[in-house]
Amino acid sequence: MTPVDLLRRLVAIDSVNPDLVPGGAGESAIAGACAAILAAEGFEIHRLEATPGRPSIVAIARGSGGGRSLMFNGHVDTVTLAGYDGDPLDPRIEGDKVFGRGAFDMKSGVAAMMVAAIRAKRAGLRGDLLVACVADEEYASIGTAEVARHFRADAAVITEPSHHELTIAHKGFVWAEVEVKGRAAHGSRPDLGVDAIAKAGTFLVGLDALGRALLASPTHPIHGSGSVHASLIRGGEELSSYPARCVVSIERRTIPGETGETLRAELEAIVARAKAADPAFEAEVRIGLERAPFEIA
């Protein structure tokens, strides 16, 4: 089996992350396919599924002894099928490229590492070779987190696409929400209502200023600087009423040395400045999912 043949087989399997797209297929079918392929080559198969319907597969080729262990790691989930130009599950070859949902991110890496592992096993190894086909990289990385709780290796190669460049540092991220408070009232009663969406505009101006300030002050030799943006905004019930709340969802990309508490302090400073300018301004900051940045020598 060539990497291209395997890639086309994997692309044809719907593995949309259900945390990104409600009702998405998830990883069960593709995890089963990867497990079957590797089991047929004599790999020892471990299925990890602490979250039902979100399995990760770890296949192990045991070495003869005296060698160090290596893990290949790649995720099998994809983003949405919506908006794809053509049939996203019908892999096609054009020139020297394969097209289909997940072909680049990152079923190509998964196919490459599986074929490399199969060839290495056939050649004979002294150390153990672990192949981790993991769930949920596109949302919260529950797959790799689960694998890391159960397996260790002396080194790991993550076959995420990097245009053939070694990646020795990676940004992290923090997700947060800022809920701007208003007061519900009928549109005919401006004396009673406080427009939370309008108040949120003040916060968004401050967030934009923070984003520009971060980009203007690079401190990391590889990443330069962190960044921040408003990803989602929701508020209001109907055209004829004042909205009682407006929630801004935020993503902060972090560089080594920055954490969720970094973002909390930045957002609370924006809220404090808004309140100083407008005593009626009221907002709550909530920090959500966080994944740390990292770098290695």
PDB file of C-alpha atoms in Angstrom:
ATOM      1  CA  MET A   1       0.000   0.000   0.000  1.00  0.00           C
ATOM      2  CA  THR A   2       1.399   3.401  -0.987  1.00  0.00           C
ATOM      3  CA  PRO A   3       0.890   6.566   1.051  1.00  0.00           C
ATOM      4  CA  VAL A   4      -1.271   7.995  -1.756  1.00  0.00           C
ATOM      5  CA  ASP A   5      -3.500   4.907  -1.839  1.00  0.00           C
ATOM      6  CA  LEU A   6      -3.931   5.023   1.917  1.00  0.00           C
ATOM      7  CA  LEU A   7      -4.541   8.780   1.899  1.00  0.00           C
ATOM      8  CA  ARG A   8      -7.366   8.420  -0.613  1.00  0.00           C
ATOM      9  CA  ARG A   9      -8.899   5.675   1.508  1.00  0.00           C
ATOM     10  CA  LEU A  10      -8.761   7.843   4.632  1.00  0.00           C
ATOM     11  CA  VAL A  11     -10.126  10.957   2.899  1.00  0.00           C
ATOM     12  CA  ALA A  12     -13.178   8.964   1.791  1.00  0.00           C
ATOM     13  CA  ILE A  13     -14.120   8.359   5.460  1.00  0.00           C
ATOM     14  CA  ASP A  14     -16.216  11.116   7.024  1.00  0.00           C
ATOM     15  CA  SER A  15     -14.502  12.121  10.280  1.00  0.00           C
ATOM     16  CA  VAL A  16     -15.843  15.617  10.937  1.00  0.00           C
ATOM     17  CA  ASN A  17     -15.281  16.694  14.539  1.00  0.00           C
ATOM     18  CA  PRO A  18     -18.694  16.781  16.269  1.00  0.00           C
ATOM     19  CA  ASP A  19     -17.525  19.444  18.708  1.00  0.00           C
ATOM     20  CA  LEU A  20     -17.019  21.760  15.748  1.00  0.00           C
ATOM     21  CA  VAL A  21     -20.064  20.635  13.772  1.00  0.00           C
ATOM     22  CA  PRO A  22     -22.984  19.288  15.844  1.00  0.00           C
ATOM     23  CA  GLY A  23     -23.894  15.881  14.466  1.00  0.00           C
ATOM     24  CA  GLY A  24     -20.482  15.403  12.856  1.00  0.00           C
ATOM     25  CA  ALA A  25     -19.458  11.820  12.176  1.00  0.00           C
ATOM     26  CA  GLY A  26     -16.589  11.770  14.665  1.00  0.00           C
ATOM     27  CA  GLU A  27     -13.653   9.398  14.591  1.00  0.00           C
ATOM     28  CA  SER A  28     -15.178   5.943  15.133  1.00  0.00           C
ATOM     29  CA  ALA A  29     -15.169   4.832  11.491  1.00  0.00           C
ATOM     30  CA  ILE A  30     -11.710   6.138  10.640  1.00  0.00           C
ATOM     31  CA  ALA A  31     -10.211   4.825  13.901  1.00  0.00           C
ATOM     32  CA  GLY A  32     -11.609   1.414  13.040  1.00  0.00           C
ATOM     33  CA  ALA A  33     -10.093   1.560   9.559  1.00  0.00           C
ATOM     34  CA  CYS A  34      -6.657   2.565  10.862  1.00  0.00           C
ATOM     35  CA  ALA A  35      -6.801  -0.168  13.486  1.00  0.00           C
ATOM     36  CA  ALA A  36      -7.734  -2.810  10.920  1.00  0.00           C
ATOM     37  CA  ILE A  37      -4.904  -1.821   8.568  1.00  0.00           C
ATOM     38  CA  LEU A  38      -2.283  -1.884  11.306  1.00  0.00           C
ATOM     39  CA  ALA A  39      -3.644  -5.047  12.926  1.00  0.00           C
ATOM     40  CA  ALA A  40      -3.318  -6.826   9.580  1.00  0.00           C
ATOM     41  CA  GLU A  41       0.394  -5.919   9.681  1.00  0.00           C
ATOM     42  CA  GLY A  42       0.825  -7.479  13.104  1.00  0.00           C
ATOM     43  CA  PHE A  43       0.659  -4.335  15.248  1.00  0.00           C
ATOM     44  CA  GLU A  44      -0.677  -4.627  18.792  1.00  0.00           C
ATOM     45  CA  ILE A  45      -3.834  -2.489  18.859  1.00  0.00           C
ATOM     46  CA  HIS A  46      -5.052  -0.359  21.769  1.00  0.00           C
ATOM     47  CA  ARG A  47      -8.328   1.557  21.498  1.00  0.00           C
ATOM     48  CA  LEU A  48      -8.741   4.472  23.916  1.00  0.00           C
ATOM     49  CA  GLU A  49     -12.229   5.912  24.250  1.00  0.00           C
ATOM     50  CA  ALA A  50     -12.727   7.732  27.539  1.00  0.00           C
ATOM     51  CA  THR A  51     -15.170   9.965  25.672  1.00  0.00           C
ATOM     52  CA  PRO A  52     -17.735   7.659  24.030  1.00  0.00           C
ATOM     53  CA  GLY A  53     -17.730   7.905  20.268  1.00  0.00           C
ATOM     54  CA  ARG A  54     -14.351   9.690  20.189  1.00  0.00           C
ATOM     55  CA  PRO A  55     -11.771   6.868  19.975  1.00  0.00           C
ATOM     56  CA  SER A  56      -8.038   7.114  19.469  1.00  0.00           C
ATOM     57  CA  ILE A  57      -5.934   4.177  18.319  1.00  0.00           C
ATOM     58  CA  VAL A  58      -2.422   3.344  19.515  1.00  0.00           C
ATOM     59  CA  ALA A  59      -0.778   0.577  17.494  1.00  0.00           C
ATOM     60  CA  ILE A  60       2.510  -0.833  18.757  1.00  0.00           C
ATOM     61  CA  ALA A  61       5.238  -2.746  16.971  1.00  0.00           C
ATOM     62  CA  ARG A  62       7.304  -4.295  19.763  1.00  0.00           C
ATOM     63  CA  GLY A  63      11.033  -4.177  19.174  1.00  0.00           C
ATOM     64  CA  SER A  64      13.495  -7.001  19.701  1.00  0.00           C
ATOM     65  CA  GLY A  65      15.017  -5.165  22.675  1.00  0.00           C
ATOM     66  CA  GLY A  66      17.822  -2.750  23.427  1.00  0.00           C
ATOM     67  CA  GLY A  67      16.463   0.159  21.395  1.00  0.00           C
ATOM     68  CA  ARG A  68      14.630   3.348  22.240  1.00  0.00           C
ATOM     69  CA  SER A  69      10.947   3.935  21.579  1.00  0.00           C
ATOM     70  CA  LEU A  70       9.423   6.299  19.031  1.00  0.00           C
ATOM     71  CA  MET A  71       5.838   7.503  18.668  1.00  0.00           C
ATOM     72  CA  PHE A  72       4.235   8.756  15.471  1.00  0.00           C
ATOM     73  CA  ASN A  73       1.216  10.930  16.221  1.00  0.00           C
ATOM     74  CA  GLY A  74      -1.424  12.306  13.861  1.00  0.00           C
ATOM     75  CA  HIS A  75      -5.054  13.351  14.189  1.00  0.00           C
ATOM     76  CA  VAL A  76      -7.830  11.822  12.135  1.00  0.00           C
ATOM     77  CA  ASP A  77     -10.615  14.372  12.707  1.00  0.00           C
ATOM     78  CA  THR A  78     -11.397  17.130  10.218  1.00  0.00           C
ATOM     79  CA  VAL A  79     -13.282  20.401  10.084  1.00  0.00           C
ATOM     80  CA  THR A  80     -16.651  20.754   8.366  1.00  0.00           C
ATOM     81  CA  LEU A  81     -17.573  19.357   4.957  1.00  0.00           C
ATOM     82  CA  ALA A  82     -19.701  22.430   4.262  1.00  0.00           C
ATOM     83  CA  GLY A  83     -18.497  24.888   1.654  1.00  0.00           C
ATOM     84  CA  TYR A  84     -16.163  22.418  -0.027  1.00  0.00           C
ATOM     85  CA  ASP A  85     -15.825  22.849  -3.802  1.00  0.00           C
ATOM     86  CA  GLY A  86     -17.012  19.464  -5.032  1.00  0.00           C
ATOM     87  CA  ASP A  87     -17.497  16.212  -3.120  1.00  0.00           C
ATOM     88  CA  PRO A  88     -15.256  16.460  -0.037  1.00  0.00           C
ATOM     89  CA  LEU A  89     -15.277  12.679   0.464  1.00  0.00           C
ATOM     90  CA  ASP A  90     -14.326  11.828  -3.118  1.00  0.00           C
ATOM     91  CA  PRO A  91     -10.521  12.131  -3.182  1.00  0.00           C
ATOM     92  CA  ARG A  92      -9.180  13.105  -6.554  1.00  0.00           C
ATOM     93  CA  ILE A  93      -5.694  13.467  -7.948  1.00  0.00           C
ATOM     94  CA  GLU A  94      -4.763  16.541  -9.948  1.00  0.00           C
ATOM     95  CA  GLY A  95      -1.162  16.668 -11.057  1.00  0.00           C
ATOM     96  CA  ASP A  96       0.948  15.731  -8.050  1.00  0.00           C
ATOM     97  CA  LYS A  97      -1.695  16.613  -5.454  1.00  0.00           C
ATOM     98  CA  VAL A  98      -4.559  14.795  -3.753  1.00  0.00           C
ATOM     99  CA  PHE A  99      -7.684  16.837  -3.066  1.00  0.00           C
ATOM    100  CA  GLY A 100     -10.399  16.057  -0.513  1.00  0.00           C
ATOM    101  CA  ARG A 101     -11.449  17.106   2.984  1.00  0.00           C
ATOM    102  CA  GLY A 102      -8.571  16.448   5.344  1.00  0.00           C
ATOM    103  CA  ALA A 103      -6.078  15.586   2.595  1.00  0.00           C
ATOM    104  CA  PHE A 104      -3.702  18.251   3.886  1.00  0.00           C
ATOM    105  CA  ASP A 105      -4.852  18.597   7.488  1.00  0.00           C
ATOM    106  CA  MET A 106      -3.858  15.940   8.203  1.00  0.00           C
ATOM    107  CA  LYS A 107      -4.772  12.614   6.684  1.00  0.00           C
ATOM    108  CA  SER A 108      -1.690  12.879   4.458  1.00  0.00           C
ATOM    109  CA  GLY A 109       0.459  12.912   7.600  1.00  0.00           C
ATOM    110  CA  VAL A 110      -1.485   9.986   9.044  1.00  0.00           C
ATOM    111  CA  ALA A 111      -1.079   7.975   5.840  1.00  0.00           C
ATOM    112  CA  ALA A 112       2.641   8.758   5.691  1.00  0.00           C
ATOM    113  CA  MET A 113       3.305   7.751   9.287  1.00  0.00           C
ATOM    114  CA  MET A 114       1.281   4.538   8.970  1.00  0.00           C
ATOM    115  CA  VAL A 115       3.113   3.431   5.828  1.00  0.00           C
ATOM    116  CA  ALA A 116       6.475   4.397   7.347  1.00  0.00           C
ATOM    117  CA  ALA A 117       5.658   2.404  10.484  1.00  0.00           C
ATOM    118  CA  ILE A 118       4.601  -0.642   8.471  1.00  0.00           C
ATOM    119  CA  ARG A 119       7.823  -0.551   6.461  1.00  0.00           C
ATOM    120  CA  ALA A 120       9.937  -0.049   9.587  1.00  0.00           C
ATOM    121  CA  LYS A 121       8.259  -2.995  11.312  1.00  0.00           C
ATOM    122  CA  ARG A 122       8.925  -5.228   8.347  1.00  0.00           C
ATOM    123  CA  ALA A 123      12.588  -4.162   8.384  1.00  0.00           C
ATOM    124  CA  GLY A 124      12.935  -5.035  12.072  1.00  0.00           C
ATOM    125  CA  LEU A 125      13.404  -2.755  15.057  1.00  0.00           C
ATOM    126  CA  ARG A 126      15.153  -2.985  18.405  1.00  0.00           C
ATOM    127  CA  GLY A 127      12.933  -0.366  20.072  1.00  0.00           C
ATOM    128  CA  ASP A 128       9.166  -0.133  20.227  1.00  0.00           C
ATOM    129  CA  LEU A 129       7.352   1.875  17.559  1.00  0.00           C
ATOM    130  CA  LEU A 130       4.010   3.414  18.544  1.00  0.00           C
ATOM    131  CA  VAL A 131       1.520   4.793  16.017  1.00  0.00           C
ATOM    132  CA  ALA A 132      -1.105   7.090  17.553  1.00  0.00           C
ATOM    133  CA  CYS A 133      -4.094   7.967  15.374  1.00  0.00           C
ATOM    134  CA  VAL A 134      -5.838  10.450  17.619  1.00  0.00           C
ATOM    135  CA  ALA A 135      -9.228  12.108  17.908  1.00  0.00           C
ATOM    136  CA  ASP A 136     -10.160  15.731  18.370  1.00  0.00           C
ATOM    137  CA  GLU A 137      -7.144  17.815  17.431  1.00  0.00           C
ATOM    138  CA  GLU A 138      -9.382  20.386  15.773  1.00  0.00           C
ATOM    139  CA  TYR A 139     -11.147  21.306  19.016  1.00  0.00           C
ATOM    140  CA  ALA A 140      -9.716  20.335  22.413  1.00  0.00           C
ATOM    141  CA  SER A 141      -7.074  17.637  21.777  1.00  0.00           C
ATOM    142  CA  ILE A 142      -8.782  15.078  23.998  1.00  0.00           C
ATOM    143  CA  GLY A 143      -7.242  12.295  21.919  1.00  0.00           C
ATOM    144  CA  THR A 144      -3.598  13.145  22.419  1.00  0.00           C
ATOM    145  CA  ALA A 145      -4.288  14.023  26.056  1.00  0.00           C
ATOM    146  CA  GLU A 146      -5.762  10.547  26.561  1.00  0.00           C
ATOM    147  CA  VAL A 147      -2.872   8.868  24.751  1.00  0.00           C
ATOM    148  CA  ALA A 148      -0.371  10.755  26.912  1.00  0.00           C
ATOM    149  CA  ARG A 149      -2.066   9.419  30.061  1.00  0.00           C
ATOM    150  CA  HIS A 150      -1.457   5.825  28.986  1.00  0.00           C
ATOM    151  CA  PHE A 151       1.655   5.730  26.804  1.00  0.00           C
ATOM    152  CA  ARG A 152       5.168   7.149  26.807  1.00  0.00           C
ATOM    153  CA  ALA A 153       7.968   7.150  24.248  1.00  0.00           C
ATOM    154  CA  ASP A 154      11.543   8.381  24.175  1.00  0.00           C
ATOM    155  CA  ALA A 155      10.706  10.659  21.243  1.00  0.00           C
ATOM    156  CA  ALA A 156       7.730  11.579  19.113  1.00  0.00           C
ATOM    157  CA  VAL A 157       7.194  12.809  15.579  1.00  0.00           C
ATOM    158  CA  ILE A 158       3.955  14.686  14.893  1.00  0.00           C
ATOM    159  CA  THR A 159       3.224  14.539  11.196  1.00  0.00           C
ATOM    160  CA  GLU A 160       1.072  17.662  11.046  1.00  0.00           C
ATOM    161  CA  PRO A 161       1.801  19.450   7.748  1.00  0.00           C
ATOM    162  CA  SER A 162       4.664  21.935   8.023  1.00  0.00           C
ATOM    163  CA  HIS A 163       5.861  22.218   4.405  1.00  0.00           C
ATOM    164  CA  HIS A 164       8.771  19.900   5.276  1.00  0.00           C
ATOM    165  CA  GLU A 165      10.076  22.261   7.944  1.00  0.00           C
ATOM    166  CA  LEU A 166      10.870  21.055  11.450  1.00  0.00           C
ATOM    167  CA  THR A 167       8.640  22.754  14.004  1.00  0.00           C
ATOM    168  CA  ILE A 168      10.316  23.379  17.358  1.00  0.00           C
ATOM    169  CA  ALA A 169       7.872  25.901  18.820  1.00  0.00           C
ATOM    170  CA  HIS A 170       4.111  26.119  18.757  1.00  0.00           C
ATOM    171  CA  LYS A 171       1.641  28.746  19.875  1.00  0.00           C
ATOM    172  CA  GLY A 172      -0.992  27.876  22.432  1.00  0.00           C
ATOM    173  CA  PHE A 173      -4.475  29.292  22.751  1.00  0.00           C
ATOM    174  CA  VAL A 174      -6.969  30.420  25.354  1.00  0.00           C
ATOM    175  CA  TRP A 175     -10.700  30.774  24.758  1.00  0.00           C
ATOM    176  CA  ALA A 176     -12.708  33.234  26.789  1.00  0.00           C
ATOM    177  CA  GLU A 177     -16.087  34.927  26.980  1.00  0.00           C
ATOM    178  CA  VAL A 178     -16.920  38.455  28.047  1.00  0.00           C
ATOM    179  CA  GLU A 179     -20.570  38.963  28.915  1.00  0.00           C
ATOM    180  CA  VAL A 180     -21.606  42.595  28.728  1.00  0.00           C
ATOM    181  CA  LYS A 181     -24.654  43.330  30.877  1.00  0.00           C
ATOM    182  CA  GLY A 182     -27.617  45.480  29.898  1.00  0.00           C
ATOM    183  CA  ARG A 183     -31.227  45.835  30.988  1.00  0.00           C
ATOM    184  CA  ALA A 184     -34.122  44.399  29.025  1.00  0.00           C
ATOM    185  CA  ALA A 185     -36.922  46.779  28.114  1.00  0.00           C
ATOM    186  CA  HIS A 186     -39.356  47.413  25.300  1.00  0.00           C
ATOM    187  CA  GLY A 187     -37.924  49.500  22.496  1.00  0.00           C
ATOM    188  CA  SER A 188     -40.390  52.244  23.326  1.00  0.00           C
ATOM    189  CA  ARG A 189     -38.939  52.653  26.827  1.00  0.00           C
ATOM    190  CA  PRO A 190     -35.390  53.974  26.475  1.00  0.00           C
ATOM    191  CA  ASP A 191     -35.739  55.330  29.985  1.00  0.00           C
ATOM    192  CA  LEU A 192     -35.745  51.727  31.271  1.00  0.00           C
ATOM    193  CA  GLY A 193     -33.515  49.855  28.800  1.00  0.00           C
ATOM    194  CA  VAL A 194     -29.741  49.499  28.673  1.00  0.00           C
ATOM    195  CA  ASP A 195     -28.458  48.233  25.316  1.00  0.00           C
ATOM    196  CA  ALA A 196     -25.897  45.506  26.034  1.00  0.00           C
ATOM    197  CA  ILE A 197     -24.911  45.238  22.373  1.00  0.00           C
ATOM    198  CA  ALA A 198     -24.121  48.940  22.149  1.00  0.00           C
ATOM    199  CA  LYS A 199     -22.147  48.715  25.401  1.00  0.00           C
ATOM    200  CA  ALA A 200     -20.206  45.790  23.926  1.00  0.00           C
ATOM    201  CA  GLY A 201     -18.958  48.141  21.228  1.00  0.00           C
ATOM    202  CA  THR A 202     -16.818  49.914  23.805  1.00  0.00           C
ATOM    203  CA  PHE A 203     -15.292  46.603  24.847  1.00  0.00           C
ATOM    204  CA  LEU A 204     -14.637  45.595  21.214  1.00  0.00           C
ATOM    205  CA  VAL A 205     -12.765  48.828  20.560  1.00  0.00           C
ATOM    206  CA  GLY A 206     -10.545  48.011  23.528  1.00  0.00           C
ATOM    207  CA  LEU A 207     -10.040  44.448  22.310  1.00  0.00           C
ATOM    208  CA  ASP A 208      -9.002  45.680  18.885  1.00  0.00           C
ATOM    209  CA  ALA A 209      -6.476  48.023  20.512  1.00  0.00           C
ATOM    210  CA  LEU A 210      -5.069  45.113  22.514  1.00  0.00           C
ATOM    211  CA  GLY A 211      -4.699  43.037  19.364  1.00  0.00           C
ATOM    212  CA  ARG A 212      -2.805  45.788  17.576  1.00  0.00           C
ATOM    213  CA  ALA A 213      -0.577  46.387  20.597  1.00  0.00           C
ATOM    214  CA  LEU A 214       0.351  42.699  20.797  1.00  0.00           C
ATOM    215  CA  LEU A 215       1.334  42.526  17.135  1.00  0.00           C
ATOM    216  CA  ALA A 216       3.369  45.704  17.478  1.00  0.00           C
ATOM    217  CA  SER A 217       5.467  44.266  20.323  1.00  0.00           C
ATOM    218  CA  PRO A 218       7.069  40.964  19.237  1.00  0.00           C
ATOM    219  CA  THR A 219       9.012  39.249  22.010  1.00  0.00           C
ATOM    220  CA  HIS A 220       9.511  35.662  20.833  1.00  0.00           C
ATOM    221  CA  PRO A 221      12.337  34.809  18.390  1.00  0.00           C
ATOM    222  CA  ILE A 222      10.152  32.435  16.357  1.00  0.00           C
ATOM    223  CA  HIS A 223       6.527  33.418  16.918  1.00  0.00           C
ATOM    224  CA  GLY A 224       7.032  37.124  17.339  1.00  0.00           C
ATOM    225  CA  SER A 225       3.964  37.884  19.402  1.00  0.00           C
ATOM    226  CA  GLY A 226       0.674  36.515  20.586  1.00  0.00           C
ATOM    227  CA  SER A 227      -2.609  37.727  19.131  1.00  0.00           C
ATOM    228  CA  VAL A 228      -6.244  38.133  20.074  1.00  0.00           C
ATOM    229  CA  HIS A 229      -9.503  38.405  18.168  1.00  0.00           C
ATOM    230  CA  ALA A 230     -13.249  38.342  18.711  1.00  0.00           C
ATOM    231  CA  SER A 231     -14.471  35.084  17.198  1.00  0.00           C
ATOM    232  CA  LEU A 232     -18.214  35.174  17.918  1.00  0.00           C
ATOM    233  CA  ILE A 233     -20.767  37.630  19.227  1.00  0.00           C
ATOM    234  CA  ARG A 234     -24.352  37.021  20.245  1.00  0.00           C
ATOM    235  CA  GLY A 235     -27.006  39.086  21.928  1.00  0.00           C
ATOM    236  CA  GLY A 236     -30.542  40.331  21.693  1.00  0.00           C
ATOM    237  CA  GLU A 237     -33.917  38.638  21.462  1.00  0.00           C
ATOM    238  CA  GLU A 238     -35.907  40.672  18.943  1.00  0.00           C
ATOM    239  CA  LEU A 239     -35.925  43.948  17.063  1.00  0.00           C
ATOM    240  CA  SER A 240     -38.369  45.626  19.425  1.00  0.00           C
ATOM    241  CA  SER A 241     -36.488  45.240  22.705  1.00  0.00           C
ATOM    242  CA  TYR A 242     -33.308  46.329  24.419  1.00  0.00           C
ATOM    243  CA  PRO A 243     -30.859  43.406  24.774  1.00  0.00           C
ATOM    244  CA  ALA A 244     -30.088  42.426  28.368  1.00  0.00           C
ATOM    245  CA  ARG A 245     -26.816  40.741  27.508  1.00  0.00           C
ATOM    246  CA  CYS A 246     -24.202  40.488  24.789  1.00  0.00           C
ATOM    247  CA  VAL A 247     -21.580  37.748  24.855  1.00  0.00           C
ATOM    248  CA  VAL A 248     -18.295  38.128  22.979  1.00  0.00           C
ATOM    249  CA  SER A 249     -16.302  34.920  22.454  1.00  0.00           C
ATOM    250  CA  ILE A 250     -12.578  35.505  22.184  1.00  0.00           C
ATOM    251  CA  GLU A 251      -9.524  33.549  21.123  1.00  0.00           C
ATOM    252  CA  ARG A 252      -6.075  34.533  22.359  1.00  0.00           C
ATOM    253  CA  ARG A 253      -3.111  32.848  20.673  1.00  0.00           C
ATOM    254  CA  THR A 254      -0.313  32.619  23.225  1.00  0.00           C
ATOM    255  CA  ILE A 255       3.462  32.413  23.026  1.00  0.00           C
ATOM    256  CA  PRO A 256       5.702  30.802  25.658  1.00  0.00           C
ATOM    257  CA  GLY A 257       5.316  32.691  28.917  1.00  0.00           C
ATOM    258  CA  GLU A 258       1.648  33.598  28.321  1.00  0.00           C
ATOM    259  CA  THR A 259      -1.280  31.787  29.965  1.00  0.00           C
ATOM    260  CA  GLY A 260      -4.983  32.034  30.564  1.00  0.00           C
ATOM    261  CA  GLU A 261      -4.263  34.371  33.444  1.00  0.00           C
ATOM    262  CA  THR A 262      -2.437  36.657  31.000  1.00  0.00           C
ATOM    263  CA  LEU A 263      -5.641  36.942  28.998  1.00  0.00           C
ATOM    264  CA  ARG A 264      -7.792  37.374  32.084  1.00  0.00           C
ATOM    265  CA  ALA A 265      -5.684  40.346  33.191  1.00  0.00           C
ATOM    266  CA  GLU A 266      -5.817  41.884  29.707  1.00  0.00           C
ATOM    267  CA  LEU A 267      -9.598  41.534  29.432  1.00  0.00           C
ATOM    268  CA  GLU A 268     -10.253  42.774  32.939  1.00  0.00           C
ATOM    269  CA  ALA A 269      -8.111  45.842  32.184  1.00  0.00           C
ATOM    270  CA  ILE A 270     -10.258  46.584  29.131  1.00  0.00           C
ATOM    271  CA  VAL A 271     -13.412  46.191  31.231  1.00  0.00           C
ATOM    272  CA  ALA A 272     -12.002  48.465  33.943  1.00  0.00           C
ATOM    273  CA  ARG A 273     -11.165  51.208  31.418  1.00  0.00           C
ATOM    274  CA  ALA A 274     -14.634  50.951  29.895  1.00  0.00           C
ATOM    275  CA  LYS A 275     -16.238  51.248  33.317  1.00  0.00           C
ATOM    276  CA  ALA A 276     -14.078  54.231  34.217  1.00  0.00           C
ATOM    277  CA  ALA A 277     -15.330  56.011  31.093  1.00  0.00           C
ATOM    278  CA  ASP A 278     -18.937  54.857  31.568  1.00  0.00           C
ATOM    279  CA  PRO A 279     -20.055  53.954  35.113  1.00  0.00           C
ATOM    280  CA  ALA A 280     -23.055  52.118  33.640  1.00  0.00           C
ATOM    281  CA  PHE A 281     -20.757  49.658  31.849  1.00  0.00           C
ATOM    282  CA  GLU A 282     -20.811  46.197  33.425  1.00  0.00           C
ATOM    283  CA  ALA A 283     -19.203  42.999  32.163  1.00  0.00           C
ATOM    284  CA  GLU A 284     -18.005  39.600  33.370  1.00  0.00           C
ATOM    285  CA  VAL A 285     -14.867  37.830  32.123  1.00  0.00           C
ATOM    286  CA  ARG A 286     -14.869  34.026  31.901  1.00  0.00           C
ATOM    287  CA  ILE A 287     -11.787  32.017  30.884  1.00  0.00           C
ATOM    288  CA  GLY A 288     -12.486  28.715  29.138  1.00  0.00           C
ATOM    289  CA  LEU A 289     -10.382  26.091  27.383  1.00  0.00           C
ATOM    290  CA  GLU A 290      -6.622  26.595  27.412  1.00  0.00           C
ATOM    291  CA  ARG A 291      -3.816  24.811  25.586  1.00  0.00           C
ATOM    292  CA  ALA A 292      -0.281  25.871  26.514  1.00  0.00           C
ATOM    293  CA  PRO A 293       2.350  27.010  24.008  1.00  0.00           C
ATOM    294  CA  PHE A 294       5.622  25.112  23.893  1.00  0.00           C
ATOM    295  CA  GLU A 295       9.118  25.132  22.499  1.00  0.00           C
ATOM    296  CA  ILE A 296      12.007  22.681  22.531  1.00  0.00           C
ATOM    297  CA  ALA A 297      15.715  22.989  21.775  1.00  0.00           C
TER     298      ALA A 297
END
